[in-house]
GROMACS .gro file of C-alpha atoms in nm:
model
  227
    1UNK     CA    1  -1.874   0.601  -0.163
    2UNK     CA    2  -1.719   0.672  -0.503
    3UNK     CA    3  -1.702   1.013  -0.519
    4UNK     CA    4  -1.550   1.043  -0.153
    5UNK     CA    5  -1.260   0.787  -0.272
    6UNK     CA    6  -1.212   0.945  -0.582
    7UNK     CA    7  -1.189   1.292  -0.393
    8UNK     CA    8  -0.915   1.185  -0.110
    9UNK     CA    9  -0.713   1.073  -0.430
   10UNK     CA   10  -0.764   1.444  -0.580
   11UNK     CA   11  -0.687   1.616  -0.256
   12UNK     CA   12  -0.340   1.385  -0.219
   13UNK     CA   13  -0.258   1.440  -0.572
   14UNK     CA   14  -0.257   1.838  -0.531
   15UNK     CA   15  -0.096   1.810  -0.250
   16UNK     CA   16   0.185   1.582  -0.408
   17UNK     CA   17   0.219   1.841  -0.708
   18UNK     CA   18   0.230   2.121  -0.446
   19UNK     CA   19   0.531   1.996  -0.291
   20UNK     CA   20   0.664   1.905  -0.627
   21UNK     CA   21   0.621   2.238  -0.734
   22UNK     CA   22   0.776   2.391  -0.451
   23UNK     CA   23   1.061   2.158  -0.486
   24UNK     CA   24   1.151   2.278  -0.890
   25UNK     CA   25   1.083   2.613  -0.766
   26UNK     CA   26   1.395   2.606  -0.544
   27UNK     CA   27   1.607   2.464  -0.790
   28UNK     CA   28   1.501   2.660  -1.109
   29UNK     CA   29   1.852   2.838  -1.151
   30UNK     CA   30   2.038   2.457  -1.152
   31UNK     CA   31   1.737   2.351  -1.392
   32UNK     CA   32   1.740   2.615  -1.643
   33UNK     CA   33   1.972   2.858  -1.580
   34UNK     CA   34   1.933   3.116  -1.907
   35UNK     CA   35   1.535   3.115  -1.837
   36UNK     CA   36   1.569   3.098  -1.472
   37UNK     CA   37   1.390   3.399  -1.306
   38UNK     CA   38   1.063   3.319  -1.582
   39UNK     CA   39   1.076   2.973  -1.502
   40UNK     CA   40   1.068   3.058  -1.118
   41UNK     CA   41   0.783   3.288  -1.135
   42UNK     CA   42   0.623   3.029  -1.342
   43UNK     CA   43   0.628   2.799  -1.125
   44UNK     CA   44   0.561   3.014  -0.827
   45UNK     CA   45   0.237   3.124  -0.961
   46UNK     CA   46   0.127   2.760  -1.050
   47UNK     CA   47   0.209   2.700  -0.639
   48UNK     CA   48  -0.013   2.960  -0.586
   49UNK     CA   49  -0.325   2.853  -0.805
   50UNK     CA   50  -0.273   2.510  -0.624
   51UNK     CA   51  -0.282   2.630  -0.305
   52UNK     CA   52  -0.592   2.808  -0.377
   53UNK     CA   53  -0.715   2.458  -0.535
   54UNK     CA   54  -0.605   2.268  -0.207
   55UNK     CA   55  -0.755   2.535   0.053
   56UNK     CA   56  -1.142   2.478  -0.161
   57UNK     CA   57  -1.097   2.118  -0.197
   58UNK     CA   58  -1.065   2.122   0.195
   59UNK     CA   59  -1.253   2.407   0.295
   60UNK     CA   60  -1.573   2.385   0.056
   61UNK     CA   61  -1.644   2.032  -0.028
   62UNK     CA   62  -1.936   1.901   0.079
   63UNK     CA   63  -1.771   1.601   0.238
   64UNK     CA   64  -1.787   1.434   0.635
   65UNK     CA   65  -1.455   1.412   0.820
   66UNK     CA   66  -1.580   1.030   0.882
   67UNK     CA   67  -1.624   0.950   0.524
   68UNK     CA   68  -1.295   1.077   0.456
   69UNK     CA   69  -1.132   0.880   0.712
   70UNK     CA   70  -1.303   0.556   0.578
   71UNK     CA   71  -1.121   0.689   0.279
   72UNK     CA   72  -0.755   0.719   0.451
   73UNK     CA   73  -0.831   0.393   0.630
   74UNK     CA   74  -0.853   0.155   0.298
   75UNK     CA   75  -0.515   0.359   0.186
   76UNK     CA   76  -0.354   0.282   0.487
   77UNK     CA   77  -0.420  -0.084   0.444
   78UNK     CA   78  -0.270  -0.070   0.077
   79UNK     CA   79   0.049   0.081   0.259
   80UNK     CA   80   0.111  -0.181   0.520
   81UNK     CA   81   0.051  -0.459   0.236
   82UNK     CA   82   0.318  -0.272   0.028
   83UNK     CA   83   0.565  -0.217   0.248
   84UNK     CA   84   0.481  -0.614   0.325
   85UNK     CA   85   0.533  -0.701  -0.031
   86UNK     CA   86   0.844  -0.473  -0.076
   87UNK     CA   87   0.987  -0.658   0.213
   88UNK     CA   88   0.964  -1.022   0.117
   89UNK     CA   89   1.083  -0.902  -0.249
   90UNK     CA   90   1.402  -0.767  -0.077
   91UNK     CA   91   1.433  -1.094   0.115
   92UNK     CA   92   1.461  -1.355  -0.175
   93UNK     CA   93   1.756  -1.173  -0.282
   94UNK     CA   94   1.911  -1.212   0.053
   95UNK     CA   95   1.861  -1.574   0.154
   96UNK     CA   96   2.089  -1.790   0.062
   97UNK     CA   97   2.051  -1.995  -0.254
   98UNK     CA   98   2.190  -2.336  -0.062
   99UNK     CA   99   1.916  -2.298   0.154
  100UNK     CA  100   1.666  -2.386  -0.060
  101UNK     CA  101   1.338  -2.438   0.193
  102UNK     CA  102   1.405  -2.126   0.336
  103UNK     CA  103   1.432  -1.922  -0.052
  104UNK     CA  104   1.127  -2.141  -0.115
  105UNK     CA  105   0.897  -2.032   0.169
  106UNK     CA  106   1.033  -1.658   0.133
  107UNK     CA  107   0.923  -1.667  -0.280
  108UNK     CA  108   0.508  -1.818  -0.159
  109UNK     CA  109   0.477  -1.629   0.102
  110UNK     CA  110   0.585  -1.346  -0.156
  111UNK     CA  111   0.319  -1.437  -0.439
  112UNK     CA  112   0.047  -1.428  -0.153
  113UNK     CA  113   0.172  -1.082  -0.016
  114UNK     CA  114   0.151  -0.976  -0.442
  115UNK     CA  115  -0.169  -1.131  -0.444
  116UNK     CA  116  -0.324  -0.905  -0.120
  117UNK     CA  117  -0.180  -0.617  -0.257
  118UNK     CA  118  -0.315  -0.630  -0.629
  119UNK     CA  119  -0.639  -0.707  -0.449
  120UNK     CA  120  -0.660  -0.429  -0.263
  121UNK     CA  121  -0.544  -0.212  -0.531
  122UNK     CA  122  -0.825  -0.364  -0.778
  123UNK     CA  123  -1.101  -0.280  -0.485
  124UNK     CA  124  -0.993   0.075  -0.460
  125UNK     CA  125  -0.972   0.111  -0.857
  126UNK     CA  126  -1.318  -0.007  -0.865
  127UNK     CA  127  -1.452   0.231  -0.607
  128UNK     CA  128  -1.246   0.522  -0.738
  129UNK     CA  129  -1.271   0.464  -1.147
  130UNK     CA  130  -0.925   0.605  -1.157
  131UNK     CA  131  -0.531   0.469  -1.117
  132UNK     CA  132  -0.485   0.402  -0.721
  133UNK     CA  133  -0.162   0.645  -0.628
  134UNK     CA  134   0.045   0.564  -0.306
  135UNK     CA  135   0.283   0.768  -0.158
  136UNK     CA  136   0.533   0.607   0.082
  137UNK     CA  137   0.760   0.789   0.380
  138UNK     CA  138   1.002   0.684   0.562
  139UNK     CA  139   1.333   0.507   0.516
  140UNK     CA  140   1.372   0.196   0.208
  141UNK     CA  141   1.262  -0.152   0.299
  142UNK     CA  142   1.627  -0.332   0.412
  143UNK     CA  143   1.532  -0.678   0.496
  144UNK     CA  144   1.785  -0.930   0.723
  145UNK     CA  145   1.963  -1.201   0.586
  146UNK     CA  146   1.845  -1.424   0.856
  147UNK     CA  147   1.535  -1.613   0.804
  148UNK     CA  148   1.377  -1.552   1.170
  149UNK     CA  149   1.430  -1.177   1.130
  150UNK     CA  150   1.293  -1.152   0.787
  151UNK     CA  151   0.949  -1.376   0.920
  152UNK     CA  152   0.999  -1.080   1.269
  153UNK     CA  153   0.918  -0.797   1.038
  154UNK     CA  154   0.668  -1.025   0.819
  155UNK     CA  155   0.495  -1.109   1.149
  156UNK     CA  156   0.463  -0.736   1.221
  157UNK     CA  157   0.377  -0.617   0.937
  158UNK     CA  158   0.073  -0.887   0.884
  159UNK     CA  159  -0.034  -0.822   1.239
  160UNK     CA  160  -0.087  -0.421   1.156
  161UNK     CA  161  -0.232  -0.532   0.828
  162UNK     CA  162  -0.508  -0.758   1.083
  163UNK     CA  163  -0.583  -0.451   1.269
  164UNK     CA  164  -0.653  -0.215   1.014
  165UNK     CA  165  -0.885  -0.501   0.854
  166UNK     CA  166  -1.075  -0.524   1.159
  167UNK     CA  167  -1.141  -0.187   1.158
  168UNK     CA  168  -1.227  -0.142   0.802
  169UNK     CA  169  -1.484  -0.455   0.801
  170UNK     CA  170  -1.671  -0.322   1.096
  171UNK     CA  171  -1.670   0.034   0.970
  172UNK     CA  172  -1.751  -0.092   0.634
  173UNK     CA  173  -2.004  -0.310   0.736
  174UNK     CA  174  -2.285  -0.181   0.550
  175UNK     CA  175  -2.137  -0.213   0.255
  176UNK     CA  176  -2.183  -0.599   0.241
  177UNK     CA  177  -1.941  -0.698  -0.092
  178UNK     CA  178  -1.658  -0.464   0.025
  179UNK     CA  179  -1.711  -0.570   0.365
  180UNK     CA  180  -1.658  -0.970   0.289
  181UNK     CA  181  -1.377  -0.903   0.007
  182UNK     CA  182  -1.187  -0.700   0.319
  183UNK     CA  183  -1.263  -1.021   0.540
  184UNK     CA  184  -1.173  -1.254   0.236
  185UNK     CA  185  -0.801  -1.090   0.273
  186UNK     CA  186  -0.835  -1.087   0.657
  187UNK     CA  187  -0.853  -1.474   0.631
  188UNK     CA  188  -0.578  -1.507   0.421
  189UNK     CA  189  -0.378  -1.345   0.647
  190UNK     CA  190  -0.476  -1.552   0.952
  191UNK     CA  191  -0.422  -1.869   0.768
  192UNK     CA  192  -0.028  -1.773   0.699
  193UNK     CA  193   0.011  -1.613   1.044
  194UNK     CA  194  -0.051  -1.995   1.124
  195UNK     CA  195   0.167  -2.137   0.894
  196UNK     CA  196   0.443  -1.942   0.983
  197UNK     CA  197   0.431  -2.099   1.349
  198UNK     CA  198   0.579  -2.403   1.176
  199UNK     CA  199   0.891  -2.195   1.069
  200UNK     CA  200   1.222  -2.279   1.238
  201UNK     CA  201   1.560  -2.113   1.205
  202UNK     CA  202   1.791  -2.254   0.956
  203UNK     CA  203   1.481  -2.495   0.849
  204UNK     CA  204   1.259  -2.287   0.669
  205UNK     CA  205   0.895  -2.447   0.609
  206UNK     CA  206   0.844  -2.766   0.739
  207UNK     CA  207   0.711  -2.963   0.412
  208UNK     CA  208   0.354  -3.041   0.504
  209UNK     CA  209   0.303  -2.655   0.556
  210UNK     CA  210   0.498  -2.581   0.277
  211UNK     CA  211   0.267  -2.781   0.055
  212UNK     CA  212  -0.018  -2.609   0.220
  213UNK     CA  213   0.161  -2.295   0.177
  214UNK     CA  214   0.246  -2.352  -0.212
  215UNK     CA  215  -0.081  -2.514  -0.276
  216UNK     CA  216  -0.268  -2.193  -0.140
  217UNK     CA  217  -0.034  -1.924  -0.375
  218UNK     CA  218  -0.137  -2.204  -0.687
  219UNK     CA  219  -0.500  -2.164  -0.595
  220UNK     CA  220  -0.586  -1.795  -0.556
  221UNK     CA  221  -0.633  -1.626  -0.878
  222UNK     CA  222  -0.428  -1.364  -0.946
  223UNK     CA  223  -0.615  -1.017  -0.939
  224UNK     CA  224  -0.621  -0.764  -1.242
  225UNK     CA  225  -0.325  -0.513  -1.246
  226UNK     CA  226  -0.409  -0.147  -1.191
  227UNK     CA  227  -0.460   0.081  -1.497
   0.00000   0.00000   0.00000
């Protein structure tokens, strides 16, 4: 499965320096205006070549359309856990610092959300042998102020995280160790979506879950970063 990870990374990287290309392309005369008609066709001829790059890469690989979407599917999961961990981040700077259970809660279930997201991020770098990239759309992460809302969106985005692992351990499920690392997270995530039933607005954790809670972000060992 290496080579097949490795190439969805290649394809999405072209495509990235396509658009980037295209993008300084349109703005060579505000970039360098005394060179600007060389620098254009420059750069126009480099979109070209990696057009040509992108149509073979998709045209005349030797690849399934399944083994690809196994591909998209782990990426997709990396997203979601993102955009989860972008959201909490957000979120400690907008709770209040009187409320203290509330900042408390926000900050574990943080380290956890790190925690899922560096371990994704390790599997894929293992499977790949090179740097994970992620490219994000859509509009910046704004969380709420309010507790309940910010757990809302936290909810929702670990309940599309569950889904996606389902998918990817049954899909995956020849492939024993990255089939029980994927159901490793999957627990995790089941074990907070519990915990968080114990939340209450204005409240924050009640303790014995935050102890659970705490004691759980203290116990898992943090995964290698990403080179």
């Amino acid at each position: 499965m290496n080579f097949y990870f490795s190439l969805f990374q290649l394809i999405e990287t072209v495509e990235r320096l396509e658009r980037d290309v295209q993008h300084l392309a349109g703005r060579a005369l505000r970039i360098s205006p005394r060179d600007a008609r060389a620098n254009r066709e420059l750069l126009e001829q480099c979109e070209s070549k990696m057009h040509e790059v992108k149509v073979l890469l998709n045209n005349k690989t030797h690849i399934s359309k399944i083994t690809l979407r196994k591909a998209a599917l782990l990426f997709q999961i990396l997203e979601i856990f993102y955009r989860r961990m972008l959201h909490l981040a957000s979120a400690t700077s907008n709770v209040g610092p009187d409320d203290d259970h509330s900042l408390k809660a926000v900050w574990q279930m943080l380290s956890l959300a790190q925690q899922h997201y560096q371990g994704l991020a390790k599997i894929l770098f293992e499977l790949t042998g090179i740097p994970v990239s992620l490219t994000l759309n859509g509009t910046p992460e704004i969380s709420s102020h309010d507790l309940p809302a910010i757990l809302q969106k936290e909810a929702a985005y670990q309940q599309e995280g569950l889904k996606l692992l389902e998918k990817a351990i049954e899909v995956f499920g020849e492939e024993q160790d990255l089939a029980e690392q994927l159901a490793q997270i999957r627990k995790d995530l089941l074990d907070i979506k519990k915990r968080m039933k114990h939340f209450s607005a204005g409240q924050g954790l009640e303790k014995p879950e935050a102890a659970k809670l705490e004691k759980a972000a203290e116990k898992a060992e943090p995964a290698a970063p990403v080179r």
